PDB file of C-alpha atoms in Angstrom:
ATOM      1  CA  MET A  74     -30.245  32.398  -1.142  1.00  0.00           C
ATOM      2  CA  SER A  75     -28.386  34.864  -3.403  1.00  0.00           C
ATOM      3  CA  LYS A  76     -27.158  33.311  -6.638  1.00  0.00           C
ATOM      4  CA  ILE A  77     -24.181  34.161  -8.810  1.00  0.00           C
ATOM      5  CA  ARG A  78     -22.812  32.784 -12.051  1.00  0.00           C
ATOM      6  CA  ARG A  79     -22.170  29.058 -12.427  1.00  0.00           C
ATOM      7  CA  PRO A  80     -19.999  27.260 -11.727  1.00  0.00           C
ATOM      8  CA  LEU A  81     -18.768  28.348  -8.306  1.00  0.00           C
ATOM      9  CA  ARG A  82     -14.999  28.387  -8.533  1.00  0.00           C
ATOM     10  CA  PHE A  83     -12.791  27.342  -5.607  1.00  0.00           C
ATOM     11  CA  ALA A  84      -9.079  28.081  -5.754  1.00  0.00           C
ATOM     12  CA  THR A  85      -6.435  26.494  -3.577  1.00  0.00           C
ATOM     13  CA  PHE A  86      -3.066  28.108  -2.905  1.00  0.00           C
ATOM     14  CA  LEU A  87      -2.076  25.497  -0.374  1.00  0.00           C
ATOM     15  CA  ALA A  88      -0.270  22.150  -0.262  1.00  0.00           C
ATOM     16  CA  PRO A  89      -1.279  19.627  -2.968  1.00  0.00           C
ATOM     17  CA  SER A  90      -1.417  16.803  -0.429  1.00  0.00           C
ATOM     18  CA  ILE A  91      -4.434  18.317   1.242  1.00  0.00           C
ATOM     19  CA  TRP A  92      -6.386  18.585  -2.078  1.00  0.00           C
ATOM     20  CA  PRO A  93      -8.905  15.861  -1.063  1.00  0.00           C
ATOM     21  CA  VAL A  94     -10.176  18.108   1.758  1.00  0.00           C
ATOM     22  CA  TYR A  95     -10.569  21.084  -0.575  1.00  0.00           C
ATOM     23  CA  GLN A  96     -12.390  18.883  -3.066  1.00  0.00           C
ATOM     24  CA  ALA A  97     -14.720  17.588  -0.360  1.00  0.00           C
ATOM     25  CA  VAL A  98     -15.517  21.146   0.670  1.00  0.00           C
ATOM     26  CA  ALA A  99     -16.234  22.240  -2.929  1.00  0.00           C
ATOM     27  CA  ASP A 100     -18.430  19.173  -3.573  1.00  0.00           C
ATOM     28  CA  CYS A 101     -20.349  19.584  -0.334  1.00  0.00           C
ATOM     29  CA  ILE A 102     -21.064  23.243  -0.927  1.00  0.00           C
ATOM     30  CA  GLY A 103     -22.132  22.589  -4.472  1.00  0.00           C
ATOM     31  CA  GLU A 104     -24.519  19.890  -3.380  1.00  0.00           C
ATOM     32  CA  ARG A 105     -26.056  21.739  -0.495  1.00  0.00           C
ATOM     33  CA  LEU A 106     -26.352  25.137  -2.223  1.00  0.00           C
ATOM     34  CA  GLY A 107     -27.273  23.917  -5.670  1.00  0.00           C
ATOM     35  CA  TYR A 108     -24.183  24.949  -7.618  1.00  0.00           C
ATOM     36  CA  ASP A 109     -21.920  23.284 -10.101  1.00  0.00           C
ATOM     37  CA  THR A 110     -18.428  23.695  -8.628  1.00  0.00           C
ATOM     38  CA  GLU A 111     -14.858  23.468  -9.830  1.00  0.00           C
ATOM     39  CA  LEU A 112     -11.622  23.352  -7.850  1.00  0.00           C
ATOM     40  CA  VAL A 113      -8.503  24.797  -9.415  1.00  0.00           C
ATOM     41  CA  VAL A 114      -4.980  25.664  -8.371  1.00  0.00           C
ATOM     42  CA  GLY A 115      -4.901  29.403  -7.778  1.00  0.00           C
ATOM     43  CA  GLY A 116      -2.596  31.390  -9.990  1.00  0.00           C
ATOM     44  CA  SER A 117      -2.749  34.814  -8.344  1.00  0.00           C
ATOM     45  CA  PHE A 118      -4.456  36.402  -5.405  1.00  0.00           C
ATOM     46  CA  ASP A 119      -5.717  39.052  -7.867  1.00  0.00           C
ATOM     47  CA  GLU A 120      -8.247  36.371  -8.984  1.00  0.00           C
ATOM     48  CA  PHE A 121     -10.506  37.299  -5.990  1.00  0.00           C
ATOM     49  CA  ALA A 122     -10.814  40.911  -7.120  1.00  0.00           C
ATOM     50  CA  GLU A 123     -11.179  39.948 -10.835  1.00  0.00           C
ATOM     51  CA  ASP A 124     -14.238  37.723 -10.369  1.00  0.00           C
ATOM     52  CA  ILE A 125     -12.254  34.660 -11.255  1.00  0.00           C
ATOM     53  CA  ALA A 126     -12.107  32.939  -7.892  1.00  0.00           C
ATOM     54  CA  ASP A 127     -15.121  32.876  -5.598  1.00  0.00           C
ATOM     55  CA  VAL A 128     -13.818  30.854  -2.675  1.00  0.00           C
ATOM     56  CA  GLY A 129     -10.179  30.297  -1.678  1.00  0.00           C
ATOM     57  CA  PHE A 130      -8.009  28.192   0.543  1.00  0.00           C
ATOM     58  CA  ILE A 131      -5.127  30.535   1.290  1.00  0.00           C
ATOM     59  CA  CYS A 132      -2.288  30.911   3.801  1.00  0.00           C
ATOM     60  CA  GLY A 133      -2.623  33.262   6.744  1.00  0.00           C
ATOM     61  CA  LEU A 134       0.314  35.463   5.654  1.00  0.00           C
ATOM     62  CA  PRO A 135      -1.052  36.496   2.241  1.00  0.00           C
ATOM     63  CA  TYR A 136      -4.492  36.861   3.935  1.00  0.00           C
ATOM     64  CA  VAL A 137      -3.017  39.424   6.250  1.00  0.00           C
ATOM     65  CA  LEU A 138      -1.354  41.230   3.341  1.00  0.00           C
ATOM     66  CA  LEU A 139      -4.616  41.231   1.283  1.00  0.00           C
ATOM     67  CA  MET A 140      -6.427  42.801   4.219  1.00  0.00           C
ATOM     68  CA  ARG A 141      -4.018  45.744   4.110  1.00  0.00           C
ATOM     69  CA  GLN A 142      -5.504  46.879   0.816  1.00  0.00           C
ATOM     70  CA  ASP A 143      -7.871  49.905   0.821  1.00  0.00           C
ATOM     71  CA  THR A 144     -10.588  47.539  -0.316  1.00  0.00           C
ATOM     72  CA  PRO A 145      -9.647  44.005   0.717  1.00  0.00           C
ATOM     73  CA  PRO A 146     -10.742  41.561  -1.987  1.00  0.00           C
ATOM     74  CA  VAL A 147     -11.614  38.721   0.441  1.00  0.00           C
ATOM     75  CA  GLU A 148     -13.505  38.006   3.645  1.00  0.00           C
ATOM     76  CA  VAL A 149     -12.733  35.165   6.001  1.00  0.00           C
ATOM     77  CA  LEU A 150     -15.341  32.445   6.413  1.00  0.00           C
ATOM     78  CA  ALA A 151     -13.830  29.725   8.561  1.00  0.00           C
ATOM     79  CA  ALA A 152     -10.700  27.715   9.275  1.00  0.00           C
ATOM     80  CA  PRO A 153      -9.945  24.077   9.905  1.00  0.00           C
ATOM     81  CA  VAL A 154      -9.402  22.501  13.316  1.00  0.00           C
ATOM     82  CA  LEU A 155      -6.896  19.676  13.010  1.00  0.00           C
ATOM     83  CA  GLU A 156      -7.133  16.283  14.651  1.00  0.00           C
ATOM     84  CA  GLY A 157      -5.152  15.624  17.825  1.00  0.00           C
ATOM     85  CA  GLY A 158      -4.638  17.014  21.292  1.00  0.00           C
ATOM     86  CA  ARG A 159      -1.691  19.094  20.157  1.00  0.00           C
ATOM     87  CA  TYR A 160      -4.096  21.626  18.686  1.00  0.00           C
ATOM     88  CA  GLY A 161      -6.376  21.982  21.663  1.00  0.00           C
ATOM     89  CA  GLY A 162      -9.504  22.096  19.536  1.00  0.00           C
ATOM     90  CA  LYS A 163      -8.490  25.445  18.085  1.00  0.00           C
ATOM     91  CA  PRO A 164      -7.849  26.533  14.458  1.00  0.00           C
ATOM     92  CA  VAL A 165      -4.049  26.645  14.816  1.00  0.00           C
ATOM     93  CA  TYR A 166      -1.051  24.696  13.476  1.00  0.00           C
ATOM     94  CA  PHE A 167       2.669  24.476  13.985  1.00  0.00           C
ATOM     95  CA  SER A 168       5.750  24.551  11.792  1.00  0.00           C
ATOM     96  CA  ASP A 169       7.779  21.458  12.636  1.00  0.00           C
ATOM     97  CA  VAL A 170      11.513  21.847  12.063  1.00  0.00           C
ATOM     98  CA  ILE A 171      12.818  18.648  10.510  1.00  0.00           C
ATOM     99  CA  VAL A 172      16.258  17.173   9.928  1.00  0.00           C
ATOM    100  CA  ARG A 173      17.460  13.736   8.874  1.00  0.00           C
ATOM    101  CA  ALA A 174      17.200  11.181  11.632  1.00  0.00           C
ATOM    102  CA  ASP A 175      21.033  10.717  11.539  1.00  0.00           C
ATOM    103  CA  SER A 176      21.731  14.455  11.659  1.00  0.00           C
ATOM    104  CA  PRO A 177      23.869  15.795  14.561  1.00  0.00           C
ATOM    105  CA  LEU A 178      21.573  18.806  14.757  1.00  0.00           C
ATOM    106  CA  ARG A 179      19.445  18.788  17.893  1.00  0.00           C
ATOM    107  CA  SER A 180      17.759  22.247  18.058  1.00  0.00           C
ATOM    108  CA  PHE A 181      17.029  25.370  16.024  1.00  0.00           C
ATOM    109  CA  ALA A 182      20.043  26.960  17.745  1.00  0.00           C
ATOM    110  CA  ASP A 183      22.239  24.343  16.071  1.00  0.00           C
ATOM    111  CA  LEU A 184      21.209  25.517  12.579  1.00  0.00           C
ATOM    112  CA  HIS A 185      23.539  28.446  12.325  1.00  0.00           C
ATOM    113  CA  GLY A 186      25.547  28.158   9.087  1.00  0.00           C
ATOM    114  CA  HIS A 187      23.531  25.151   7.835  1.00  0.00           C
ATOM    115  CA  SER A 188      21.355  24.933   4.755  1.00  0.00           C
ATOM    116  CA  TRP A 189      17.613  25.575   4.962  1.00  0.00           C
ATOM    117  CA  SER A 190      14.769  25.148   2.520  1.00  0.00           C
ATOM    118  CA  TYR A 191      11.294  26.722   2.490  1.00  0.00           C
ATOM    119  CA  ASN A 192       8.237  26.158   0.351  1.00  0.00           C
ATOM    120  CA  ASP A 193       7.580  29.735  -0.836  1.00  0.00           C
ATOM    121  CA  ARG A 194       7.767  33.323   0.381  1.00  0.00           C
ATOM    122  CA  ASP A 195       3.945  33.611   0.729  1.00  0.00           C
ATOM    123  CA  SER A 196       3.913  30.833   3.349  1.00  0.00           C
ATOM    124  CA  GLN A 197       3.512  31.576   7.020  1.00  0.00           C
ATOM    125  CA  SER A 198       4.488  28.012   7.973  1.00  0.00           C
ATOM    126  CA  GLY A 199       7.570  27.853   5.829  1.00  0.00           C
ATOM    127  CA  TYR A 200       8.700  31.461   5.734  1.00  0.00           C
ATOM    128  CA  GLY A 201       6.872  33.971   7.919  1.00  0.00           C
ATOM    129  CA  VAL A 202       7.174  32.087  11.233  1.00  0.00           C
ATOM    130  CA  THR A 203      10.848  31.193  10.537  1.00  0.00           C
ATOM    131  CA  ARG A 204      11.607  34.815   9.878  1.00  0.00           C
ATOM    132  CA  TYR A 205       9.895  35.739  13.147  1.00  0.00           C
ATOM    133  CA  ARG A 206      11.941  33.152  15.115  1.00  0.00           C
ATOM    134  CA  LEU A 207      15.131  34.694  13.764  1.00  0.00           C
ATOM    135  CA  VAL A 208      13.916  38.215  14.733  1.00  0.00           C
ATOM    136  CA  GLU A 209      13.273  36.913  18.263  1.00  0.00           C
ATOM    137  CA  MET A 210      16.797  35.535  18.318  1.00  0.00           C
ATOM    138  CA  GLY A 211      18.305  38.804  17.035  1.00  0.00           C
ATOM    139  CA  GLU A 212      19.652  36.889  14.049  1.00  0.00           C
ATOM    140  CA  THR A 213      18.758  39.121  11.090  1.00  0.00           C
ATOM    141  CA  THR A 214      22.108  39.503   9.353  1.00  0.00           C
ATOM    142  CA  GLY A 215      22.668  36.027   7.976  1.00  0.00           C
ATOM    143  CA  TYR A 216      21.896  32.912  10.057  1.00  0.00           C
ATOM    144  CA  PHE A 217      21.717  30.116   7.515  1.00  0.00           C
ATOM    145  CA  GLY A 218      24.604  29.011   5.348  1.00  0.00           C
ATOM    146  CA  LYS A 219      22.254  28.658   2.344  1.00  0.00           C
ATOM    147  CA  VAL A 220      18.552  29.280   1.846  1.00  0.00           C
ATOM    148  CA  ILE A 221      16.733  27.376  -0.932  1.00  0.00           C
ATOM    149  CA  GLU A 222      13.169  27.848  -2.242  1.00  0.00           C
ATOM    150  CA  ALA A 223      11.740  24.372  -2.698  1.00  0.00           C
ATOM    151  CA  GLY A 224       8.340  25.321  -4.066  1.00  0.00           C
ATOM    152  CA  PHE A 225       6.296  22.952  -1.857  1.00  0.00           C
ATOM    153  CA  HIS A 226       6.524  21.473   1.621  1.00  0.00           C
ATOM    154  CA  GLN A 227       6.623  18.024   0.084  1.00  0.00           C
ATOM    155  CA  GLU A 228       9.731  18.964  -1.856  1.00  0.00           C
ATOM    156  CA  SER A 229      11.391  20.298   1.316  1.00  0.00           C
ATOM    157  CA  ILE A 230      10.625  17.021   3.021  1.00  0.00           C
ATOM    158  CA  ARG A 231      12.231  15.155   0.114  1.00  0.00           C
ATOM    159  CA  MET A 232      15.303  17.369   0.109  1.00  0.00           C
ATOM    160  CA  VAL A 233      15.858  16.926   3.859  1.00  0.00           C
ATOM    161  CA  ARG A 234      15.337  13.183   3.600  1.00  0.00           C
ATOM    162  CA  ALA A 235      17.804  12.944   0.728  1.00  0.00           C
ATOM    163  CA  GLY A 236      20.432  15.020   2.509  1.00  0.00           C
ATOM    164  CA  GLU A 237      20.241  17.801  -0.068  1.00  0.00           C
ATOM    165  CA  VAL A 238      19.466  20.346   2.662  1.00  0.00           C
ATOM    166  CA  ASP A 239      19.986  20.273   6.404  1.00  0.00           C
ATOM    167  CA  ALA A 240      16.628  21.435   7.709  1.00  0.00           C
ATOM    168  CA  SER A 241      13.284  22.939   6.981  1.00  0.00           C
ATOM    169  CA  ALA A 242      10.112  24.089   8.712  1.00  0.00           C
ATOM    170  CA  ILE A 243       7.077  22.051   7.580  1.00  0.00           C
ATOM    171  CA  ASP A 244       3.404  22.744   8.098  1.00  0.00           C
ATOM    172  CA  SER A 245       2.465  20.274  10.841  1.00  0.00           C
ATOM    173  CA  GLN A 246      -0.692  19.168   8.901  1.00  0.00           C
ATOM    174  CA  VAL A 247       1.316  18.503   5.782  1.00  0.00           C
ATOM    175  CA  LEU A 248       3.949  16.588   7.751  1.00  0.00           C
ATOM    176  CA  ALA A 249       1.437  14.510   9.555  1.00  0.00           C
ATOM    177  CA  VAL A 250      -0.314  13.554   6.296  1.00  0.00           C
ATOM    178  CA  ALA A 251       3.051  12.705   4.693  1.00  0.00           C
ATOM    179  CA  MET A 252       4.133  10.517   7.600  1.00  0.00           C
ATOM    180  CA  ARG A 253       0.729   8.693   7.617  1.00  0.00           C
ATOM    181  CA  ASP A 254       0.956   8.045   3.879  1.00  0.00           C
ATOM    182  CA  ASP A 255       4.604   7.013   3.982  1.00  0.00           C
ATOM    183  CA  PRO A 256       5.323   5.428   7.442  1.00  0.00           C
ATOM    184  CA  THR A 257       9.084   5.110   6.589  1.00  0.00           C
ATOM    185  CA  LEU A 258       9.344   8.889   6.850  1.00  0.00           C
ATOM    186  CA  GLU A 259       9.123   8.673  10.594  1.00  0.00           C
ATOM    187  CA  GLY A 260      12.330   6.655  10.757  1.00  0.00           C
ATOM    188  CA  ASP A 261      14.137   8.870   8.268  1.00  0.00           C
ATOM    189  CA  LEU A 262      13.326  12.301   9.734  1.00  0.00           C
ATOM    190  CA  ARG A 263      13.452  13.857  13.203  1.00  0.00           C
ATOM    191  CA  ILE A 264      11.620  16.921  14.514  1.00  0.00           C
ATOM    192  CA  ILE A 265      13.993  19.214  16.475  1.00  0.00           C
ATOM    193  CA  ASP A 266      11.705  22.145  17.153  1.00  0.00           C
ATOM    194  CA  ALA A 267       8.211  23.503  16.595  1.00  0.00           C
ATOM    195  CA  LEU A 268       7.603  27.095  15.546  1.00  0.00           C
ATOM    196  CA  GLY A 269       4.308  28.738  16.363  1.00  0.00           C
ATOM    197  CA  PRO A 270       1.486  28.053  16.787  1.00  0.00           C
ATOM    198  CA  SER A 271       0.001  30.265  14.081  1.00  0.00           C
ATOM    199  CA  THR A 272      -3.697  30.642  13.238  1.00  0.00           C
ATOM    200  CA  ILE A 273      -4.314  28.104  10.518  1.00  0.00           C
ATOM    201  CA  GLN A 274      -5.004  28.874   6.878  1.00  0.00           C
ATOM    202  CA  PRO A 275      -8.489  30.436   6.329  1.00  0.00           C
ATOM    203  CA  VAL A 276     -11.182  29.660   3.865  1.00  0.00           C
ATOM    204  CA  VAL A 277     -12.064  32.989   2.284  1.00  0.00           C
ATOM    205  CA  ALA A 278     -14.732  34.313  -0.046  1.00  0.00           C
ATOM    206  CA  ALA A 279     -14.402  37.042  -2.629  1.00  0.00           C
ATOM    207  CA  ARG A 280     -15.709  40.263  -1.042  1.00  0.00           C
ATOM    208  CA  SER A 281     -17.826  40.923  -4.157  1.00  0.00           C
ATOM    209  CA  MET A 282     -19.980  37.883  -3.522  1.00  0.00           C
ATOM    210  CA  PRO A 283     -23.584  38.492  -2.219  1.00  0.00           C
ATOM    211  CA  ASP A 284     -23.631  38.617   1.583  1.00  0.00           C
ATOM    212  CA  GLY A 285     -26.375  36.009   1.706  1.00  0.00           C
ATOM    213  CA  LEU A 286     -24.239  33.535  -0.263  1.00  0.00           C
ATOM    214  CA  LYS A 287     -21.213  34.159   1.959  1.00  0.00           C
ATOM    215  CA  SER A 288     -23.421  33.399   4.966  1.00  0.00           C
ATOM    216  CA  ASP A 289     -24.649  30.205   3.349  1.00  0.00           C
ATOM    217  CA  LEU A 290     -21.077  29.136   2.498  1.00  0.00           C
ATOM    218  CA  GLN A 291     -20.016  29.680   6.122  1.00  0.00           C
ATOM    219  CA  THR A 292     -22.962  27.662   7.421  1.00  0.00           C
ATOM    220  CA  VAL A 293     -22.019  24.662   5.210  1.00  0.00           C
ATOM    221  CA  LEU A 294     -18.375  24.834   6.302  1.00  0.00           C
ATOM    222  CA  LEU A 295     -19.275  24.917  10.013  1.00  0.00           C
ATOM    223  CA  THR A 296     -21.682  21.980   9.819  1.00  0.00           C
ATOM    224  CA  MET A 297     -20.267  19.602   7.202  1.00  0.00           C
ATOM    225  CA  HIS A 298     -18.414  17.520   9.802  1.00  0.00           C
ATOM    226  CA  ASN A 299     -21.777  16.382  11.142  1.00  0.00           C
ATOM    227  CA  ASP A 300     -22.159  14.154   8.120  1.00  0.00           C
ATOM    228  CA  PRO A 301     -20.211  10.917   8.898  1.00  0.00           C
ATOM    229  CA  ALA A 302     -19.198  10.435   5.227  1.00  0.00           C
ATOM    230  CA  LEU A 303     -17.842  13.963   5.004  1.00  0.00           C
ATOM    231  CA  GLN A 304     -16.075  13.548   8.309  1.00  0.00           C
ATOM    232  CA  VAL A 305     -14.155  10.692   6.744  1.00  0.00           C
ATOM    233  CA  GLN A 306     -13.201  12.843   3.773  1.00  0.00           C
ATOM    234  CA  LEU A 307     -12.043  15.632   6.050  1.00  0.00           C
ATOM    235  CA  GLY A 308      -9.967  13.118   7.969  1.00  0.00           C
ATOM    236  CA  VAL A 309      -7.946  12.368   4.860  1.00  0.00           C
ATOM    237  CA  GLY A 310      -6.330  15.783   5.535  1.00  0.00           C
ATOM    238  CA  MET A 311      -6.300  15.330   9.326  1.00  0.00           C
ATOM    239  CA  VAL A 312      -9.175  17.900   9.606  1.00  0.00           C
ATOM    240  CA  GLU A 313     -11.619  17.381  12.424  1.00  0.00           C
ATOM    241  CA  ARG A 314     -13.987  20.230  11.517  1.00  0.00           C
ATOM    242  CA  PHE A 315     -14.113  23.872  10.432  1.00  0.00           C
ATOM    243  CA  ALA A 316     -14.460  26.553  13.028  1.00  0.00           C
ATOM    244  CA  PRO A 317     -15.585  30.170  12.920  1.00  0.00           C
ATOM    245  CA  VAL A 318     -12.781  32.707  12.783  1.00  0.00           C
ATOM    246  CA  THR A 319     -12.679  36.498  12.327  1.00  0.00           C
ATOM    247  CA  ASP A 320     -10.218  38.889  10.880  1.00  0.00           C
ATOM    248  CA  ALA A 321      -8.884  39.511  14.373  1.00  0.00           C
ATOM    249  CA  SER A 322      -8.017  35.787  14.645  1.00  0.00           C
ATOM    250  CA  TYR A 323      -5.026  36.530  12.431  1.00  0.00           C
ATOM    251  CA  ASP A 324      -3.507  39.224  14.624  1.00  0.00           C
ATOM    252  CA  ASP A 325      -0.828  36.800  15.677  1.00  0.00           C
ATOM    253  CA  ILE A 326       0.471  36.630  12.095  1.00  0.00           C
ATOM    254  CA  ARG A 327       0.106  40.441  11.851  1.00  0.00           C
ATOM    255  CA  HIS A 328       2.348  40.715  14.924  1.00  0.00           C
ATOM    256  CA  MET A 329       4.986  38.394  13.424  1.00  0.00           C
ATOM    257  CA  LEU A 330       4.979  40.250  10.094  1.00  0.00           C
ATOM    258  CA  ALA A 331       5.189  43.651  11.893  1.00  0.00           C
ATOM    259  CA  ALA A 332       8.162  42.479  13.929  1.00  0.00           C
ATOM    260  CA  ALA A 333       9.965  41.412  10.732  1.00  0.00           C
ATOM    261  CA  GLU A 334       9.177  44.691   9.030  1.00  0.00           C
ATOM    262  CA  SER A 335      10.315  46.662  12.096  1.00  0.00           C
ATOM    263  CA  ALA A 336      13.620  44.783  11.983  1.00  0.00           C
ATOM    264  CA  ASP A 337      13.911  45.382   8.232  1.00  0.00           C
ATOM    265  CA  PHE A 338      14.137  41.590   7.884  1.00  0.00           C
ATOM    266  CA  LEU A 339      11.829  40.433   5.127  1.00  0.00           C
ATOM    267  CA  GLU A 340      14.193  38.019   3.361  1.00  0.00           C
ATOM    268  CA  LEU A 341      15.455  34.846   4.995  1.00  0.00           C
ATOM    269  CA  ARG A 342      19.220  34.626   5.015  1.00  0.00           C
TER     270      ARG A 342
END
């Protein structure tokens, strides 16, 4: 096994509510490969090229953008498969469009002129797939009455529930975890549409890491669910297991991004 400096640094750029899964992955890899590990909140995707972050949990949209660089700073290792028949045992997820339970809105087509929140512009689930739906509808000149950046999916959920915004698209994994942890949410919110599916957020490794170590990391990811204790920890984030994916697995997101670029529609409005 090829060694690098200690500790092995994991950086997450994803929803805070799924942190226990990222921590379980970091701990498992550290134990099996003989590394001290640390998990941090990623500050910039440049950290992969600057030898700051070794392994990352990132969204599919920034992954696609990173791979456009002359020398992409990351390589994909694996991606989670979520629990439930909805996902068909594949590494995909949806963006569930939510409104308040008492809202008169019944479909995405009803949202014209209404307020909308998203987590951040680097998000496929909150931004990229919504943008693509509007391109498909031919609505690229101003569909929503107001668009608000919430910062996190959890904040968008709170804003919709409080009536501060009419609707939002929420990562289906994040929404499922939120509803499990707060059962009253199910009575306060209603799902009126589902965007996607999109290939789910990948686990990536810095390209500069030794190939042998990247292979070892992938092996741990693909087998950790075989340990019953780790399976329980993965289940905290509704993750069944990690599955192999390739760069081509993210061509669906490339297609959505290319459609938005072709329509000159990169900013939600």
